[in-house]
Coordinates of C-alpha atoms in Angstrom, one line a residue:
Chain B
X269 CA -48.0 10.4 -18.0
X270 CA -47.5 13.0 -15.3
X271 CA -43.9 13.7 -14.5
X272 CA -42.7 15.5 -11.3
X273 CA -39.3 17.0 -11.8
X274 CA -36.9 16.1 -9.1
X275 CA -33.9 18.5 -9.1
X276 CA -33.0 18.2 -5.4
X277 CA -35.2 21.2 -4.5
X278 CA -37.0 19.9 -1.5
X279 CA -39.5 17.4 -0.7
X280 CA -41.7 16.0 -3.5
X281 CA -43.6 13.5 -1.3
X282 CA -46.5 15.9 -0.7
X283 CA -46.9 16.7 -4.3
X284 CA -46.9 13.1 -5.3
X285 CA -49.3 12.2 -2.4
X286 CA -51.8 14.9 -3.5
X287 CA -51.9 13.7 -7.1
X288 CA -52.2 10.2 -5.9
X289 CA -55.2 11.2 -3.8
X290 CA -56.7 12.3 -7.1
X291 CA -56.0 9.0 -8.7
X292 CA -53.1 10.3 -10.8
X293 CA -50.0 8.3 -10.3
X294 CA -46.9 10.4 -11.0
X295 CA -43.4 9.6 -12.1
X296 CA -40.8 11.4 -10.0
X297 CA -37.9 11.8 -12.3
X298 CA -34.5 13.4 -12.9
X299 CA -34.4 12.3 -16.5
X300 CA -34.4 15.1 -19.1
X301 CA -35.8 12.6 -21.6
X302 CA -38.7 11.6 -19.3
X303 CA -39.5 15.3 -18.7
X304 CA -39.4 15.9 -22.5
X305 CA -41.7 13.0 -23.2
X306 CA -44.2 13.6 -20.4
X307 CA -47.8 14.5 -21.2
X308 CA -47.9 16.9 -18.3
X309 CA -45.1 18.2 -16.1
X310 CA -45.1 19.4 -12.5
X311 CA -42.1 21.5 -11.4
X312 CA -42.2 22.0 -7.6
X313 CA -39.5 23.5 -5.5
X314 CA -38.6 24.6 -2.0
X315 CA -35.3 26.3 -1.1
X316 CA -33.1 28.9 -2.7
X317 CA -33.1 30.1 -6.3
X318 CA -29.3 29.9 -6.9
X319 CA -29.0 26.4 -5.8
X320 CA -32.1 25.4 -7.7
X321 CA -30.6 26.8 -10.9
X322 CA -27.3 25.1 -10.2
X323 CA -29.0 21.8 -9.6
X324 CA -30.9 22.1 -12.9
X325 CA -27.7 22.7 -14.8
X326 CA -25.8 20.0 -13.0
X327 CA -28.5 17.4 -13.7
X328 CA -28.9 18.5 -17.3
X329 CA -32.5 19.4 -16.7
X330 CA -32.5 23.1 -17.5
X331 CA -33.3 22.9 -21.2
X332 CA -35.8 20.1 -20.8
X333 CA -37.7 22.1 -18.2
X334 CA -37.6 25.3 -20.2
X335 CA -38.7 23.5 -23.4
X336 CA -41.5 21.7 -21.5
X337 CA -42.8 25.0 -20.0
X338 CA -42.9 26.5 -23.5
X339 CA -44.2 23.4 -25.3
X340 CA -47.9 24.1 -24.9
X341 CA -48.4 20.9 -22.9
X342 CA -49.8 21.3 -19.4
X343 CA -47.1 22.5 -17.1
X344 CA -47.4 23.4 -13.4
X345 CA -44.7 25.2 -11.5
X346 CA -45.1 25.4 -7.7
X347 CA -43.5 27.9 -5.3
X348 CA -39.8 28.1 -6.2
X349 CA -40.8 26.3 -9.3
X350 CA -42.9 29.3 -10.3
X351 CA -40.3 31.9 -9.2
X352 CA -37.5 30.5 -11.3
X353 CA -39.7 30.6 -14.4
X354 CA -39.2 34.4 -14.3
X355 CA -36.1 36.2 -15.6
X356 CA -34.4 37.2 -12.4
X357 CA -34.5 36.8 -8.6
X358 CA -33.1 39.0 -6.0
X359 CA -32.3 35.9 -3.9
X360 CA -28.7 34.9 -3.1
X361 CA -27.4 38.4 -4.2
X362 CA -29.2 38.2 -7.5
X363 CA -29.5 35.3 -9.9
X364 CA -30.7 35.0 -13.5
X365 CA -33.4 32.3 -13.8
X366 CA -35.1 30.5 -16.6
X367 CA -36.7 33.5 -18.3
X368 CA -39.8 31.6 -19.5
X369 CA -41.9 34.4 -18.1
X370 CA -41.1 38.1 -18.1
X371 CA -40.8 39.6 -14.7
X372 CA -38.7 39.7 -11.6
X373 CA -38.7 38.1 -8.1
X374 CA -38.0 40.3 -5.1
X375 CA -37.7 40.0 -1.3
X376 CA -40.6 41.2 0.8
X377 CA -39.8 44.5 2.5
X378 CA -40.0 44.8 6.2
X379 CA -43.5 46.1 7.1
X380 CA -45.0 46.5 10.6
X381 CA -46.6 43.3 11.8
X382 CA -45.7 41.4 8.7
X383 CA -43.3 38.6 9.4
X384 CA -40.9 37.1 6.9
X385 CA -41.4 34.4 5.6
X386 CA -45.0 34.8 4.9
X387 CA -46.3 31.5 6.3
X388 CA -50.0 30.5 6.2
X389 CA -53.2 30.8 4.3
X390 CA -53.9 33.9 2.3
X391 CA -56.7 34.9 -0.2
X392 CA -56.2 34.7 -3.9
X393 CA -58.2 36.7 -6.4
X394 CA -58.6 36.3 -10.1
X395 CA -58.6 32.5 -10.7
X396 CA -62.4 32.0 -11.0
X397 CA -61.9 30.6 -14.5
X398 CA -60.2 27.6 -12.8
X399 CA -63.1 27.2 -10.4
X400 CA -61.3 28.9 -7.6
X401 CA -63.8 31.0 -5.6
X402 CA -63.0 34.7 -5.3
X403 CA -60.8 35.1 -2.2
X404 CA -60.2 31.4 -1.9
X405 CA -57.5 30.7 0.6
X406 CA -54.3 28.8 -0.2
X407 CA -51.2 27.9 1.8
X408 CA -48.1 30.1 1.2
X409 CA -44.5 29.8 2.5
X410 CA -42.1 32.3 1.0
X411 CA -39.8 35.2 1.6
X412 CA -39.6 36.3 -2.0
X413 CA -42.5 37.2 -4.3
X414 CA -42.9 37.7 -8.1
X415 CA -43.9 41.2 -9.2
X416 CA -47.1 41.5 -11.1
X417 CA -46.4 40.9 -14.8
X418 CA -48.2 40.3 -18.1
X419 CA -48.9 36.6 -17.3
X420 CA -50.1 37.2 -13.7
X421 CA -53.3 35.3 -13.1
X422 CA -54.1 35.2 -9.3
X423 CA -53.1 38.0 -7.0
X424 CA -52.5 38.1 -3.3
X425 CA -51.6 40.9 -0.9
X426 CA -48.9 40.7 1.9
X427 CA -46.7 43.3 3.5
X428 CA -48.5 46.0 1.7
X429 CA -47.7 44.5 -1.7
X430 CA -50.0 43.0 -4.3
X431 CA -48.0 40.1 -5.8
X432 CA -48.3 37.3 -8.3
X433 CA -50.0 34.4 -6.6
X434 CA -50.2 32.5 -9.9
X435 CA -49.5 32.8 -13.6
X436 CA -51.2 31.4 -16.6
X437 CA -50.3 31.4 -20.3
X438 CA -52.5 28.8 -21.9
X439 CA -51.5 25.4 -20.5
X440 CA -48.5 26.9 -18.7
X441 CA -49.6 27.5 -15.1
X442 CA -47.7 28.2 -11.9
X443 CA -48.5 29.0 -8.4
X444 CA -46.6 30.7 -5.5
X445 CA -48.9 28.9 -3.1
X446 CA -48.8 25.2 -2.4
X447 CA -51.9 23.6 -3.9
X448 CA -50.7 20.2 -2.6
X449 CA -50.9 21.5 1.0
X450 CA -54.1 23.7 0.6
X451 CA -56.7 21.2 1.7
X452 CA -59.8 20.7 -0.4
X453 CA -59.4 23.9 -2.5
X454 CA -55.9 22.9 -3.4
X455 CA -57.0 19.4 -4.5
X456 CA -59.8 21.0 -6.6
X457 CA -57.1 23.2 -8.3
X458 CA -54.9 20.2 -9.0
X459 CA -57.9 18.4 -10.4
X460 CA -58.5 21.3 -12.7
X461 CA -54.8 21.1 -13.8
X462 CA -55.3 17.5 -14.6
X463 CA -58.3 18.4 -16.8
X464 CA -56.1 20.7 -19.0
Chain M
X31 CA -54.9 39.1 4.1
X32 CA -52.8 36.5 5.7
X33 CA -55.0 34.6 8.2
X34 CA -54.1 33.6 11.8
X35 CA -53.5 29.9 12.1
X36 CA -55.1 27.4 14.5
X37 CA -52.8 24.4 15.0
X38 CA -53.8 21.3 16.8
X39 CA -50.9 19.6 18.6
X40 CA -50.8 15.9 18.9
X41 CA -48.4 14.3 21.4
X42 CA -47.6 10.8 20.3
X43 CA -46.4 8.1 22.7
X44 CA -45.9 4.6 21.4
X45 CA -48.0 5.2 18.3
X46 CA -51.0 6.8 20.2
X47 CA -52.0 10.4 20.8
X48 CA -51.8 11.2 24.5
X49 CA -52.4 14.3 26.6
X50 CA -51.0 15.1 30.0
X51 CA -50.6 18.1 32.2
X52 CA -47.1 19.4 32.3
X53 CA -45.9 16.2 30.7
X54 CA -47.5 14.1 33.4
X55 CA -50.6 11.8 33.8
X56 CA -50.9 11.0 30.1
X57 CA -54.1 9.5 28.9
X58 CA -54.8 7.8 25.6
X59 CA -56.7 9.9 23.1
X60 CA -56.6 8.0 19.8
X61 CA -54.9 7.1 16.6
X62 CA -52.7 9.9 15.2
X63 CA -53.7 9.4 11.6
X64 CA -57.4 9.3 12.3
X65 CA -57.1 12.4 14.5
X66 CA -55.1 14.2 11.9
X67 CA -57.7 13.6 9.2
X68 CA -60.5 14.7 11.5
X69 CA -58.8 17.9 12.5
X70 CA -57.6 18.7 8.9
X71 CA -61.1 18.4 7.5
X72 CA -62.5 20.2 10.6
X73 CA -60.6 23.4 9.9
X74 CA -57.1 23.0 11.3
X75 CA -54.7 25.3 9.4
X76 CA -51.7 23.1 10.2
X77 CA -50.8 20.2 12.5
X78 CA -47.9 19.5 14.8
X79 CA -46.8 16.1 16.1
X80 CA -44.5 15.6 19.0
X81 CA -43.0 12.1 19.4
X82 CA -42.8 12.8 23.1
X83 CA -41.0 9.7 24.2
X84 CA -38.5 9.4 21.3
X85 CA -35.8 11.7 23.0
X86 CA -36.2 10.1 26.4
X87 CA -35.9 6.6 25.0
X88 CA -33.0 7.6 22.8
X89 CA -34.7 6.3 19.6
X90 CA -35.4 8.0 16.3
X91 CA -38.8 9.5 15.5
X92 CA -41.5 7.1 14.1
X93 CA -41.1 7.7 10.4
X94 CA -43.9 5.3 9.5
X95 CA -46.3 7.5 11.3
X96 CA -45.0 10.6 9.5
X97 CA -45.5 8.8 6.1
X98 CA -49.0 7.7 7.1
X99 CA -50.0 11.2 8.1
X100 CA -48.5 12.7 4.9
X101 CA -50.6 10.3 2.8
X102 CA -53.8 11.0 4.7
X103 CA -53.8 14.8 5.1
X104 CA -53.5 17.7 2.6
X105 CA -52.5 20.4 5.0
X106 CA -49.0 21.2 6.3
X107 CA -47.6 19.6 9.4
X108 CA -44.5 19.8 11.6
X109 CA -42.9 17.0 13.5
X110 CA -40.7 17.2 16.6
X111 CA -39.1 14.9 19.1
X112 CA -36.3 12.4 18.5
X113 CA -34.4 14.7 16.1
X114 CA -30.7 14.6 16.7
X115 CA -29.0 15.2 13.4
X116 CA -29.5 16.8 9.9
X117 CA -30.0 13.3 8.6
X118 CA -32.9 12.8 11.0
X119 CA -34.4 16.0 9.7
X120 CA -34.0 14.9 6.2
X121 CA -35.8 11.6 6.9
X122 CA -38.8 13.4 8.4
X123 CA -39.0 15.8 5.4
X124 CA -38.7 13.1 2.8
X125 CA -41.5 11.3 4.7
X126 CA -43.7 14.2 3.9
X127 CA -43.6 16.7 6.8
X128 CA -43.1 20.4 5.9
X129 CA -41.3 21.4 9.1
X130 CA -39.1 20.0 11.8
X131 CA -39.3 21.3 15.3
X132 CA -36.2 21.3 17.4
X133 CA -36.1 22.3 21.1
X134 CA -33.7 20.9 23.7
X135 CA -31.3 19.8 20.9
X136 CA -31.0 23.4 19.6
X137 CA -30.1 24.6 23.1
X138 CA -27.3 22.1 23.4
X139 CA -26.2 22.5 19.7
X140 CA -27.5 25.8 18.3
X141 CA -25.7 25.0 15.0
X142 CA -28.4 22.4 14.2
X143 CA -30.6 25.4 13.3
X144 CA -28.2 26.8 10.8
X145 CA -27.4 23.4 9.3
X146 CA -31.1 22.6 8.9
X147 CA -31.8 26.0 7.4
X148 CA -28.9 25.6 4.9
X149 CA -30.0 22.1 3.9
X150 CA -33.8 22.5 3.6
X151 CA -34.5 26.3 3.8
X152 CA -35.4 28.2 6.9
X153 CA -39.1 27.7 6.4
X154 CA -38.5 24.0 7.4
X155 CA -36.8 24.7 10.7
X156 CA -39.0 25.5 13.7
X157 CA -37.5 26.4 17.0
X158 CA -39.7 25.2 19.9
X159 CA -38.9 26.8 23.3
X160 CA -40.2 26.2 26.8
X161 CA -39.8 29.4 28.8
X162 CA -40.7 29.7 32.4
X163 CA -41.1 32.8 34.6
X164 CA -37.8 33.5 36.2
X165 CA -36.2 36.4 38.0
X166 CA -32.8 35.3 36.9
X167 CA -33.2 36.5 33.3
X168 CA -33.6 40.1 32.0
X169 CA -36.8 39.4 30.1
X170 CA -38.3 37.6 33.2
X171 CA -38.4 34.3 31.3
X172 CA -35.8 31.5 31.3
X173 CA -35.5 28.6 28.8
X174 CA -36.0 25.1 30.2
X175 CA -35.2 21.9 28.4
X176 CA -36.0 18.2 28.5
X177 CA -39.7 18.6 29.2
X178 CA -39.3 21.4 31.7
X179 CA -36.8 19.4 33.8
X180 CA -33.6 21.4 33.3
X181 CA -33.1 25.2 33.7
X182 CA -30.6 26.6 31.4
X183 CA -30.0 30.2 32.6
X184 CA -30.7 31.4 29.1
X185 CA -33.0 34.4 28.6
X186 CA -36.0 33.5 26.5
X187 CA -36.1 36.6 24.4
X188 CA -32.3 36.6 23.7
X189 CA -32.6 32.9 22.7
X190 CA -35.4 33.7 20.3
X191 CA -33.4 36.4 18.6
X192 CA -30.4 34.2 18.3
X193 CA -32.4 31.3 16.9
X194 CA -34.0 33.6 14.3
X195 CA -30.5 34.9 13.3
X196 CA -29.2 31.3 13.0
X197 CA -32.0 30.5 10.5
X198 CA -35.1 29.4 12.4
X199 CA -38.1 30.1 10.2
X200 CA -40.7 30.1 13.0
X201 CA -40.7 30.1 16.7
X202 CA -43.1 28.2 19.0
X203 CA -43.3 29.8 22.4
X204 CA -44.6 27.1 24.8
X205 CA -45.2 28.5 28.2
X206 CA -44.2 26.1 31.0
X207 CA -46.4 28.0 33.4
X208 CA -49.5 27.8 31.2
X209 CA -49.0 24.4 29.7
X210 CA -52.0 22.1 30.2
X211 CA -53.7 24.5 32.5
X212 CA -56.3 25.6 30.0
X213 CA -56.4 29.1 31.6
X214 CA -55.2 31.0 28.6
X215 CA -51.9 31.6 26.8
X216 CA -49.0 33.4 28.6
X217 CA -49.5 36.7 26.8
X218 CA -46.5 38.5 28.1
X219 CA -43.7 36.2 26.9
X220 CA -45.6 35.6 23.6
X221 CA -45.8 39.3 22.9
X222 CA -42.2 40.0 24.0
X223 CA -40.9 37.4 21.5
X224 CA -43.3 38.3 18.7
X225 CA -42.1 41.9 18.9
X226 CA -38.4 40.9 19.2
X227 CA -38.1 38.7 16.0
X228 CA -39.0 39.1 12.3
X229 CA -40.1 35.5 11.9
X230 CA -43.6 34.2 12.7
X231 CA -44.4 33.3 16.3
X232 CA -46.7 30.5 17.4
X233 CA -48.2 30.7 20.8
X234 CA -48.5 27.5 22.7
X235 CA -49.6 26.3 26.1
X236 CA -52.7 27.2 28.0
X237 CA -55.5 27.3 25.4
X238 CA -58.8 26.3 27.1
X239 CA -61.5 28.4 25.5
X240 CA -61.9 30.1 22.1
X241 CA -61.5 33.5 23.7
X242 CA -58.0 32.5 24.7
X243 CA -57.1 32.4 21.0
X244 CA -58.8 35.7 20.3
X245 CA -56.8 37.2 23.2
X246 CA -53.4 35.9 22.1
X247 CA -53.9 37.2 18.5
X248 CA -55.3 40.6 19.6
X249 CA -53.0 41.3 22.6
X250 CA -49.8 39.3 22.0
X251 CA -49.3 39.7 18.2
X252 CA -49.1 35.9 17.7
X253 CA -49.2 34.6 14.1
X254 CA -50.6 31.2 15.0
X255 CA -51.7 29.4 18.1
X256 CA -51.5 25.8 19.2
X257 CA -54.5 24.0 20.8
X258 CA -54.6 20.6 22.4
X259 CA -56.7 19.6 25.4
X260 CA -59.6 21.9 24.7
X261 CA -60.3 20.1 21.4
X262 CA -59.0 16.6 22.3
X263 CA -61.4 16.5 25.2
X264 CA -64.3 17.4 22.8
X265 CA -65.1 20.5 24.9
X266 CA -64.7 22.7 21.8
X267 CA -64.3 22.2 18.0
X268 CA -62.0 24.0 15.7
X269 CA -65.0 25.5 14.0
X270 CA -66.1 27.0 17.3
X271 CA -62.7 28.5 17.8
X272 CA -62.6 29.9 14.3
X273 CA -66.1 31.3 14.6
X274 CA -65.1 33.2 17.7
X275 CA -61.9 34.5 16.0
X276 CA -63.9 35.6 12.9
X277 CA -66.6 37.3 15.1
X278 CA -63.8 39.2 16.8
X279 CA -62.5 40.5 13.5
X280 CA -59.4 38.4 13.3
X281 CA -58.5 37.2 9.8
X282 CA -59.5 33.6 9.9
X283 CA -59.7 30.9 7.2
X284 CA -63.4 30.0 7.3
X285 CA -63.8 27.7 4.2
X286 CA -62.3 24.3 4.6

């Protein structure tokens, strides 16, 4: 069973629709037990890091999500769901996050001609082992980025910074970009995740 | 490198996509979901839907259409028209849209921008604006509302800055003078706003040929551009637009 974690961090319809298009019906759940029991877990997220952490605590999901990410079973974090797997985010004046991955999340600096948020399709390098062509373009929407770290997998450049576009440690994968909104290349990536 | 986005705009009236000139003489173009699928597989980087009669008829936006589009396409889309409250925004987002576009409502009640940004994140809140050339305002452009019918006395550049401060994550600059004319984007106001705010700026109104997009990206610092009549009519395809952008050295998403 595929579980999508619902912790009041944005719209999950697109993620569910994308898996549905691949024939994978997902359970959207707030139940820690359902997350713990799921064969694979998708951890999306849009919004701010501090409120996401607060919601996880309030719903009693924090330990279930952390345990699931560390379980060795397939786990996919998306956007904010990737960022809060790291140790710390600069967002909201600084917030400690799940610490599943070592590394920090920072705000994009102001750079000439580079608007914040970064909105749109940008090239990702380094994910050829998942069938992603070199320089394949995915859809990004974010004002904060994860610094490169030991688990960095795909990398992307914006505002003069090369940042973590995705991470992978075995079956634990996470993306800054939105595969569910990245057209055919995004569906191919989600299909690869379902094959893990 | 972040690519420049090409965004087809679909004006929806009574469940059908229509196109008029300066909001008049609307003609039927087709089914919104079918057109969304065709454009998304044809290279569109995003889509935008305006429920153009919702506000005038005082009814909420057609949520069933938003849900159907969300099931059918795998690219981001924005929805505008008929949004009056944060609850309306939430229904559109839960139906599967990435962004909500507010225009006249934000002029009347600027706090809707801040409320929407606080509730859903600023990336979900798009400010649409309809500036017209006007000697009354310092930038030379005045904000109009209600489909260009009302003049507000508000300076377009000042309004863009204020909206970005309030939490708008993106600003669509739809030139009243250029809308539907297919003679090219209004470069001056697009550039003035793109240089005045830190958030992405989407040029709108006037696209008639692929060169017009090349021009607005090269000369007006736009981050994205909206196209409508030039593709709805079949005169050009998104692929032709993107080929022209790519040939001109503009970062463009060419695999789709």
